[in-house]
Short mmCIF file of C-alpha atoms and ligand atoms in Angstrom, two decimals:
data_model
loop_
_atom_site.label_atom_id
_atom_site.label_comp_id
_atom_site.label_asym_id
_atom_site.label_seq_id
_atom_site.Cartn_x
_atom_site.Cartn_y
_atom_site.Cartn_z
CA UNK A 430 125.08 142.37 93.73
CA UNK A 431 124.82 139.37 96.05
CA UNK A 432 126.84 136.31 95.22
CA UNK A 433 125.16 133.58 93.19
CA UNK A 434 126.16 130.05 94.17
CA UNK A 435 126.17 127.58 91.29
CA UNK A 436 125.89 123.79 91.27
CA UNK A 437 126.06 121.69 88.12
CA UNK A 438 123.71 118.77 87.63
CA UNK A 439 125.00 116.39 84.99
CA UNK A 440 122.64 113.54 84.30
CA UNK A 441 123.02 111.41 81.19
CA UNK A 442 120.69 113.66 79.20
CA UNK A 443 120.86 117.44 79.53
CA UNK A 444 123.05 119.06 82.11
CA UNK A 445 121.91 122.19 83.90
CA UNK A 446 122.75 124.57 86.67
CA UNK A 447 121.20 125.25 90.05
CA UNK A 448 121.66 128.88 91.08
CA UNK A 449 121.18 129.69 94.74
CA UNK A 450 121.26 133.05 96.47
CA UNK A 451 119.44 136.09 97.78
CA UNK A 452 117.35 138.21 95.47
CA UNK A 453 117.53 135.83 92.52
CA UNK A 454 113.86 136.31 91.58
CA UNK A 455 114.84 139.78 90.42
CA UNK A 456 117.60 138.36 88.26
CA UNK A 457 115.54 135.62 86.63
CA UNK A 458 114.80 137.68 83.52
CA UNK A 459 118.47 138.29 82.92
CA UNK A 460 119.31 134.61 83.52
CA UNK A 461 116.78 133.53 80.92
CA UNK A 462 117.83 136.15 78.44
CA UNK A 463 121.48 135.14 78.85
CA UNK A 464 120.49 131.50 78.39
CA UNK A 465 119.20 132.41 74.96
CA UNK A 466 115.47 132.66 75.62
CA UNK A 467 113.39 135.51 74.27
CA UNK A 468 109.80 136.33 73.37
CA UNK A 469 107.17 134.79 75.60
CA UNK A 470 107.47 133.24 79.06
CA UNK A 471 104.78 131.51 81.12
CA UNK A 472 104.78 131.37 84.91
CA UNK A 473 102.83 128.55 86.57
CA UNK A 474 102.27 129.08 90.29
CA UNK A 475 99.79 128.56 93.12
CA UNK A 476 97.54 131.23 94.58
CA UNK A 477 99.62 131.79 97.75
CA UNK A 478 102.94 132.04 95.97
CA UNK A 479 101.48 134.25 93.26
CA UNK A 480 100.43 136.81 95.86
CA UNK A 481 103.85 136.71 97.49
CA UNK A 482 106.22 136.50 94.55
CA UNK A 483 104.30 136.45 91.26
CA UNK A 484 104.75 140.14 90.50
CA UNK A 485 108.45 140.14 91.28
CA UNK A 486 109.19 137.28 88.95
CA UNK A 487 106.91 138.66 86.28
CA UNK A 488 108.51 142.12 86.47
CA UNK A 489 111.97 140.64 86.29
CA UNK A 490 111.02 138.79 83.13
CA UNK A 491 109.29 141.71 81.47
CA UNK A 492 112.27 143.90 82.40
CA UNK A 493 114.35 141.59 80.20
CA UNK A 494 111.91 141.91 77.33
CA UNK A 495 109.68 138.86 77.86
CA UNK A 496 105.93 138.94 77.29
CA UNK A 497 104.74 137.18 80.44
CA UNK A 498 101.58 135.18 81.12
CA UNK A 499 100.86 133.81 84.59
CA UNK A 500 98.72 130.71 85.15
CA UNK A 501 97.53 130.25 88.71
CA UNK A 502 96.23 127.05 90.31
CA UNK A 503 94.74 126.67 93.78
CA UNK A 504 96.98 125.54 96.64
CA UNK A 505 97.23 121.86 97.51
CA UNK A 506 98.41 118.38 96.57
CA UNK A 507 94.99 117.68 94.95
CA UNK A 508 96.09 119.99 92.14
CA UNK A 509 98.71 117.47 91.04
CA UNK A 510 96.07 115.95 88.77
CA UNK A 511 95.47 115.29 85.10
CA UNK A 512 92.48 117.58 85.35
CA UNK A 513 94.53 120.56 86.52
CA UNK A 514 97.19 119.68 83.95
CA UNK A 515 94.43 119.83 81.34
CA UNK A 516 93.50 123.36 82.41
CA UNK A 517 97.15 124.38 82.17
CA UNK A 518 97.51 122.98 78.64
CA UNK A 519 94.57 125.17 77.70
CA UNK A 520 96.20 128.12 79.46
CA UNK A 521 99.43 127.59 77.53
CA UNK A 522 97.52 127.43 74.30
CA UNK A 523 95.56 130.58 75.16
CA UNK A 524 98.89 132.29 75.91
CA UNK A 525 100.15 131.28 72.44
CA UNK A 526 103.02 129.35 74.04
CA UNK A 527 105.38 127.91 71.46
CA UNK A 528 107.88 125.02 71.50
CA UNK A 529 110.58 127.48 72.63
CA UNK A 530 108.52 129.27 75.30
CA UNK A 531 110.01 128.72 78.76
CA UNK A 532 107.63 127.58 81.50
CA UNK A 533 108.65 128.74 84.98
CA UNK A 534 107.43 126.61 87.90
CA UNK A 535 107.21 129.15 90.74
CA UNK A 536 106.33 127.46 94.03
CA UNK A 537 106.81 124.38 96.17
CA UNK A 538 107.08 120.76 95.14
CA UNK A 539 103.45 120.57 94.09
CA UNK A 540 103.92 123.28 91.48
CA UNK A 541 107.33 121.93 90.47
CA UNK A 542 105.93 118.46 89.82
CA UNK A 543 102.73 119.69 88.14
CA UNK A 544 104.20 122.46 86.01
CA UNK A 545 107.12 120.16 85.22
CA UNK A 546 104.74 117.47 84.00
CA UNK A 547 102.86 120.01 81.90
CA UNK A 548 106.10 121.42 80.43
CA UNK A 549 107.33 117.90 79.67
CA UNK A 550 104.21 116.97 77.75
CA UNK A 551 102.91 120.17 76.15
CA UNK A 552 103.89 120.01 72.49
CA UNK A 553 106.16 117.07 73.47
CA UNK A 554 108.17 119.27 75.75
CA UNK A 555 108.79 122.98 76.25
CA UNK A 556 111.73 124.38 78.26
CA UNK A 557 111.23 124.10 82.02
CA UNK A 558 112.73 126.47 84.59
CA UNK A 559 112.30 125.47 88.22
CA UNK A 560 111.90 128.39 90.62
CA UNK A 561 111.44 126.60 93.97
CA UNK A 562 110.10 128.61 96.92
CA UNK A 563 109.87 126.01 99.71
CA UNK A 564 112.84 124.49 101.48
CA UNK A 565 111.72 121.04 100.36
CA UNK A 566 111.58 122.16 96.74
CA UNK A 567 114.95 123.95 96.90
CA UNK A 568 116.84 120.99 98.34
CA UNK A 569 114.88 118.11 96.86
CA UNK A 570 112.01 118.21 94.39
CA UNK A 571 113.36 120.81 91.94
CA UNK A 572 116.52 118.75 91.39
CA UNK A 573 116.65 115.53 89.44
CA UNK A 574 113.96 115.83 86.82
CA UNK A 575 111.20 113.71 88.30
CA UNK A 576 107.91 115.33 87.34
CA UNK A 577 104.50 113.80 87.88
CA UNK A 578 100.85 114.09 88.76
CA UNK A 579 98.80 111.82 91.02
CA UNK A 580 95.92 109.73 89.75
CA UNK A 581 93.46 108.48 92.33
CA UNK A 582 95.55 106.51 94.78
CA UNK A 583 98.48 106.43 92.41
CA UNK A 584 100.73 109.05 93.95
CA UNK A 585 103.40 110.45 91.62
CA UNK A 586 102.75 107.53 89.30
CA UNK A 587 101.86 109.38 86.11
CA UNK A 588 105.05 111.11 85.16
CA UNK A 589 108.31 111.28 83.29
CA UNK A 590 111.93 112.20 83.79
CA UNK A 591 112.28 115.69 82.41
CA UNK A 592 115.26 117.81 83.34
CA UNK A 593 114.83 121.56 83.76
CA UNK A 594 117.03 123.99 81.82
CA UNK A 595 117.82 125.87 85.00
CA UNK A 596 116.90 125.89 88.70
CA UNK A 597 116.68 129.32 90.34
CA UNK A 598 116.54 129.10 94.15
CA UNK A 599 116.00 132.46 95.77
CA UNK A 600 116.54 131.78 99.45
CA UNK A 601 114.85 135.05 100.38
CA UNK A 602 111.56 133.36 99.57
CA UNK A 603 112.08 131.11 102.61
CA UNK A 604 111.43 134.12 104.86
CA UNK A 605 107.68 133.80 104.36
CA UNK A 606 107.53 130.03 104.70
CA UNK A 607 105.33 128.84 107.59
CA UNK A 608 107.34 127.14 110.35
CA UNK A 609 105.74 123.77 109.70
CA UNK A 610 106.82 123.93 106.04
CA UNK A 611 110.36 124.78 107.08
CA UNK A 612 110.44 121.74 109.38
CA UNK A 613 109.00 119.65 106.55
CA UNK A 614 111.94 120.60 104.35
CA UNK A 615 114.40 120.11 107.19
CA UNK A 616 113.48 116.42 107.29
CA UNK A 617 114.82 116.06 103.74
CA UNK A 618 117.91 118.10 104.62
CA UNK A 619 118.65 115.80 107.56
CA UNK A 620 118.02 112.82 105.29
CA UNK A 621 120.54 114.05 102.73
CA UNK A 622 123.14 114.74 105.40
CA UNK A 623 122.61 111.33 106.98
CA UNK A 624 123.08 109.47 103.70
CA UNK A 625 125.65 111.68 102.05
CA UNK A 626 127.58 114.15 104.15
CA UNK A 627 129.05 113.98 107.61
CA UNK A 628 130.12 117.58 107.09
CA UNK A 629 126.56 118.79 106.50
CA UNK A 630 125.35 116.71 109.45
CA UNK A 631 127.85 118.43 111.73
CA UNK A 632 126.90 121.80 110.27
CA UNK A 633 123.28 121.08 111.18
CA UNK A 634 124.23 119.98 114.67
CA UNK A 635 125.84 123.38 115.18
CA UNK A 636 123.46 125.59 113.25
CA UNK A 637 119.88 124.31 113.34
CA UNK A 638 118.88 127.00 115.78
CA UNK A 639 120.07 129.68 113.38
CA UNK A 640 118.31 127.91 110.52
CA UNK A 641 115.02 128.02 112.40
CA UNK A 642 115.43 131.68 113.20
CA UNK A 643 116.04 132.27 109.48
CA UNK A 644 119.66 133.36 109.60
CA UNK A 645 120.06 133.88 105.87
CA UNK A 646 123.76 133.12 105.61
CA UNK A 647 123.29 129.82 107.41
CA UNK A 648 120.19 128.94 105.41
CA UNK A 649 122.04 129.58 102.18
CA UNK A 650 124.95 127.38 103.20
CA UNK A 651 122.53 124.61 104.15
CA UNK A 652 120.56 124.83 100.90
CA UNK A 653 123.76 124.84 98.83
CA UNK A 654 125.24 121.82 100.59
CA UNK A 655 122.00 119.84 100.49
CA UNK A 656 121.34 120.65 96.85
CA UNK A 657 124.89 119.54 96.07
CA UNK A 658 124.26 116.09 97.58
CA UNK A 659 121.08 115.55 95.60
CA UNK A 660 122.74 116.89 92.44
CA UNK A 661 125.58 114.42 92.80
CA UNK A 662 123.30 111.45 93.36
CA UNK A 663 120.92 112.20 90.48
CA UNK A 664 123.84 112.96 88.16
CA UNK A 665 125.10 109.41 88.71
CA UNK A 666 121.67 107.76 88.47
CA UNK A 667 119.35 109.90 86.38
CA UNK A 668 116.65 107.26 85.86
CA UNK A 669 116.53 105.90 89.41
CA UNK A 670 118.02 102.51 88.64
CA UNK A 671 120.27 102.13 91.67
CA UNK A 672 122.13 104.75 93.70
CA UNK A 673 119.16 107.12 93.76
CA UNK A 674 117.44 104.61 96.06
CA UNK A 675 119.41 105.92 99.01
CA UNK A 676 117.34 109.10 98.80
CA UNK A 677 114.56 106.96 100.22
CA UNK A 678 116.24 106.88 103.62
CA UNK A 679 113.45 107.24 106.19
CA UNK A 680 110.81 106.85 103.49
CA UNK A 681 110.12 103.10 103.72
CA UNK A 682 108.61 103.29 107.18
CA UNK A 683 107.91 107.01 106.68
CA UNK A 684 105.47 106.60 103.79
CA UNK A 685 103.66 103.84 105.62
CA UNK A 686 103.38 105.91 108.81
CA UNK A 687 102.23 108.93 106.77
CA UNK A 688 99.48 106.87 105.16
CA UNK A 689 98.36 105.19 108.38
CA UNK A 690 98.22 108.56 110.15
CA UNK A 691 95.68 109.51 107.44
CA UNK A 692 97.99 112.43 106.70
CA UNK A 693 97.62 113.84 110.22
CA UNK A 694 101.40 113.70 110.12
CA UNK A 695 103.05 115.82 107.46
CA UNK A 696 105.45 114.10 105.09
CA UNK A 697 108.53 115.49 106.88
CA UNK A 698 107.29 114.38 110.28
CA UNK A 699 106.62 110.87 109.04
CA UNK A 700 110.03 110.77 107.37
CA UNK A 701 111.67 111.91 110.61
CA UNK A 702 110.09 108.98 112.45
CA UNK A 703 110.99 106.73 109.52
CA UNK A 704 114.63 107.82 109.71
CA UNK A 705 114.71 106.88 113.38
CA UNK A 706 113.20 103.49 112.56
CA UNK A 707 115.83 102.91 109.88
CA UNK A 708 118.65 104.06 112.19
CA UNK A 709 117.47 101.75 114.98
CA UNK A 710 117.29 98.85 112.53
CA UNK A 711 120.82 99.73 111.36
CA UNK A 712 121.97 99.59 114.98
CA UNK A 713 120.20 96.30 115.64
CA UNK A 714 121.88 94.79 112.59
CA UNK A 715 125.28 95.82 113.88
CA UNK A 716 125.84 98.46 111.20
CA UNK A 717 125.50 101.72 113.10
CA UNK A 718 126.83 102.84 116.49
CA UNK A 719 124.28 103.68 119.16
CA UNK A 720 125.90 107.11 119.55
CA UNK A 721 125.08 107.90 115.91
CA UNK A 722 121.46 106.85 116.45
CA UNK A 723 121.38 109.30 119.36
CA UNK A 724 122.92 112.05 117.26
CA UNK A 725 120.20 111.56 114.66
CA UNK A 726 117.52 111.70 117.31
CA UNK A 727 118.94 114.91 118.72
CA UNK A 728 119.10 116.62 115.38
CA UNK A 729 115.55 115.58 114.53
CA UNK A 730 114.35 117.06 117.81
CA UNK A 731 116.33 120.24 117.19
CA UNK A 732 114.60 120.59 113.83
CA UNK A 733 111.21 120.51 115.54
CA UNK A 734 110.40 117.09 114.15
CA UNK A 735 109.17 113.98 115.97
CA UNK A 736 111.46 111.01 116.56
CA UNK A 737 108.74 108.76 117.96
CA UNK A 738 105.25 107.92 116.82
CA UNK A 739 102.06 108.28 118.79
CA UNK A 740 98.68 106.70 118.17
CA UNK A 741 99.81 104.68 115.21
CA UNK A 742 98.71 101.10 114.74
CA UNK A 743 101.75 99.00 114.03
CA UNK A 744 99.90 96.23 112.19
CA UNK A 745 98.58 98.89 109.82
CA UNK A 746 102.08 100.27 109.30
CA UNK A 747 103.39 96.78 108.54
CA UNK A 748 100.68 96.08 106.01
CA UNK A 749 101.09 99.52 104.41
CA UNK A 750 104.79 98.75 103.97
CA UNK A 751 104.01 95.39 102.42
CA UNK A 752 101.61 97.11 100.02
CA UNK A 753 104.20 99.65 99.01
CA UNK A 754 106.04 97.04 96.84
CA UNK A 755 109.07 97.44 99.03
CA UNK A 756 108.93 93.79 99.81
CA UNK A 757 110.69 90.98 97.98
CA UNK A 758 110.86 87.33 99.03
CA UNK A 759 109.35 88.12 102.39
CA UNK A 760 111.92 90.82 103.20
CA UNK A 761 111.46 94.56 103.24
CA UNK A 762 113.94 96.81 101.40
CA UNK A 763 115.40 99.49 103.61
CA UNK A 764 118.00 102.19 103.30
CA UNK A 765 120.23 101.76 106.32
CA UNK A 766 123.19 103.67 107.69
CA UNK A 767 126.68 102.31 108.24
CA UNK A 768 127.74 105.66 109.62
CA UNK A 769 126.59 109.26 109.41
CA UNK A 770 127.06 110.11 105.74
CA UNK A 771 127.20 106.51 104.55
CA UNK A 772 124.07 104.62 103.43
CA UNK A 773 123.37 101.19 101.97
CA UNK A 774 120.24 99.53 100.61
CA UNK A 775 119.47 96.13 102.06
CA UNK A 776 116.73 93.66 102.92
CA UNK A 777 115.38 93.47 106.43
CA UNK A 778 113.19 90.79 107.95
CA UNK A 779 109.66 91.99 108.78
CA UNK A 780 109.98 90.67 112.33
CA UNK A 781 112.92 93.00 113.05
CA UNK A 782 111.06 95.92 111.49
CA UNK A 783 108.06 95.19 113.66
CA UNK A 784 110.18 94.90 116.80
CA UNK A 785 111.82 98.26 116.13
CA UNK A 786 108.43 99.85 115.40
CA UNK A 787 107.16 98.63 118.75
CA UNK A 788 110.20 100.20 120.36
CA UNK A 789 109.57 103.46 118.49
CA UNK A 790 106.30 104.27 120.17
N1 NAD B 1247 109.95 115.49 92.08
C1 NAD B 1247 110.58 115.06 93.15
O1 NAD B 1247 111.70 114.54 93.07
C2 NAD B 1247 109.95 115.26 94.50
C3 NAD B 1247 110.69 115.04 95.66
C4 NAD B 1247 110.09 115.29 96.89
C5 NAD B 1247 108.77 115.73 96.94
N2 NAD B 1247 108.07 115.92 95.79
C6 NAD B 1247 106.68 116.42 95.82
O2 NAD B 1247 106.69 117.72 96.40
C7 NAD B 1247 105.39 117.97 96.92
C8 NAD B 1247 105.53 118.68 98.25
O3 NAD B 1247 106.19 119.91 98.07
P1 NAD B 1247 106.16 121.07 99.16
O4 NAD B 1247 106.41 120.50 100.48
O5 NAD B 1247 107.02 122.16 98.65
O6 NAD B 1247 104.61 121.47 99.18
P2 NAD B 1247 103.74 122.59 98.45
O7 NAD B 1247 104.19 122.84 97.08
O8 NAD B 1247 102.32 122.20 98.66
O9 NAD B 1247 104.04 123.88 99.32
C9 NAD B 1247 103.67 123.90 100.67
C10 NAD B 1247 102.86 125.15 101.01
O10 NAD B 1247 103.72 126.28 101.09
C11 NAD B 1247 103.20 127.36 100.32
N3 NAD B 1247 104.37 128.12 99.88
C12 NAD B 1247 105.25 127.80 98.91
N4 NAD B 1247 106.27 128.66 98.91
C13 NAD B 1247 106.03 129.55 99.90
C14 NAD B 1247 106.75 130.67 100.41
N5 NAD B 1247 107.94 130.99 99.93
N6 NAD B 1247 106.19 131.36 101.43
C15 NAD B 1247 105.00 130.97 101.97
N7 NAD B 1247 104.31 129.93 101.55
C16 NAD B 1247 104.83 129.21 100.52
C17 NAD B 1247 102.40 126.70 99.24
O11 NAD B 1247 101.44 127.58 98.72
C18 NAD B 1247 101.79 125.53 100.00
O12 NAD B 1247 100.67 125.95 100.72
C19 NAD B 1247 104.67 116.65 96.98
O13 NAD B 1247 103.68 116.62 95.98
C20 NAD B 1247 105.75 115.63 96.68
O14 NAD B 1247 105.27 114.49 96.01
C21 NAD B 1247 108.63 115.70 94.58
ZN1 ZN B 1248 110.40 112.94 101.11
#
């Protein structure tokens, strides 16, 4: 049997394990049984992931004696809504889910956030098992207990902190991921390396080609190391009161650019540009060597992500940033780098941000 890599997440409330490896979908039933669950289990997934992996997870669970129901939602961010959550509450009730019935979120970050929100609120909370199937979900969204739905323009604003009981990351699922989704996740991997691990950054410098050609051993190493960084950060700052802010590296300008592009740019692409903006600001403020800015640019290019923006109105980006409550006393809060693997949060003057944006076109 293939090796299972384990990472502990130890936030103030419940601690839990992330298990990473090949073929773990087939072991999920046993994992749950060994964790003390029995009886019913409910899988929440999207239509694409259901077709790819729904049966395997379901068979694994029924093989361990669970009576399985599967609730399927359409694909897309729009499903992170109170309306879809409402349908899922009904589905749980129709499946006779009880307080002890585990809910398995099988899919990307959309399903993780939505099913997590539903599990957190149904009967005041039923056990949640994250089964992430995108790179972004395996290294980022399934770890840390933030679950939420969107509401109109309020993105991720209706939610709670709700830790899963277990995260099961089967890296084999990444084989079917479209290339653009892989690149999307790679932006968060690069982010984590840049803020938290010189070692991972160097690993990426040497191995991104293998990652993109889906070398499984390399992918597994990358997912393990990236998950470890997020696990460490959220363990120290469960409720996002300080340290967790550094996970926003590349996201201050990134979110604004993503919005202004009217979502022509994917999140990861916008974050890649945002990371370059932050790195250039860091350099201009005398914090980061130019050679490290260049290393970041190289790695972003190697990942198939953009380092520069095209066709983006800078005034719009500036006002989007000001809207994003990242501004205090006229300054914009940024996560900057002092070195590869070492981040700080600080205030930056809008004029410097604007200058760097102009230079990033
Ligand atoms: N909770 C958090 O801490 C956190 C952190 C980062 C992002 N997020 C959220 O995550 C969401 C984005 O997640 P995402 O990028 O995973 O998007 P997603 O869930 O929409 O998945 C992307 C696409 O890939 C498909 N897919 C999933 N797994 C697949 C597989 N193995 N093979 C083929 N196709 C597959 C999905 O059906 C979907 O079409 C956003 O809503 C974002 O707000 C949450
Ligand atoms: Zn992100």
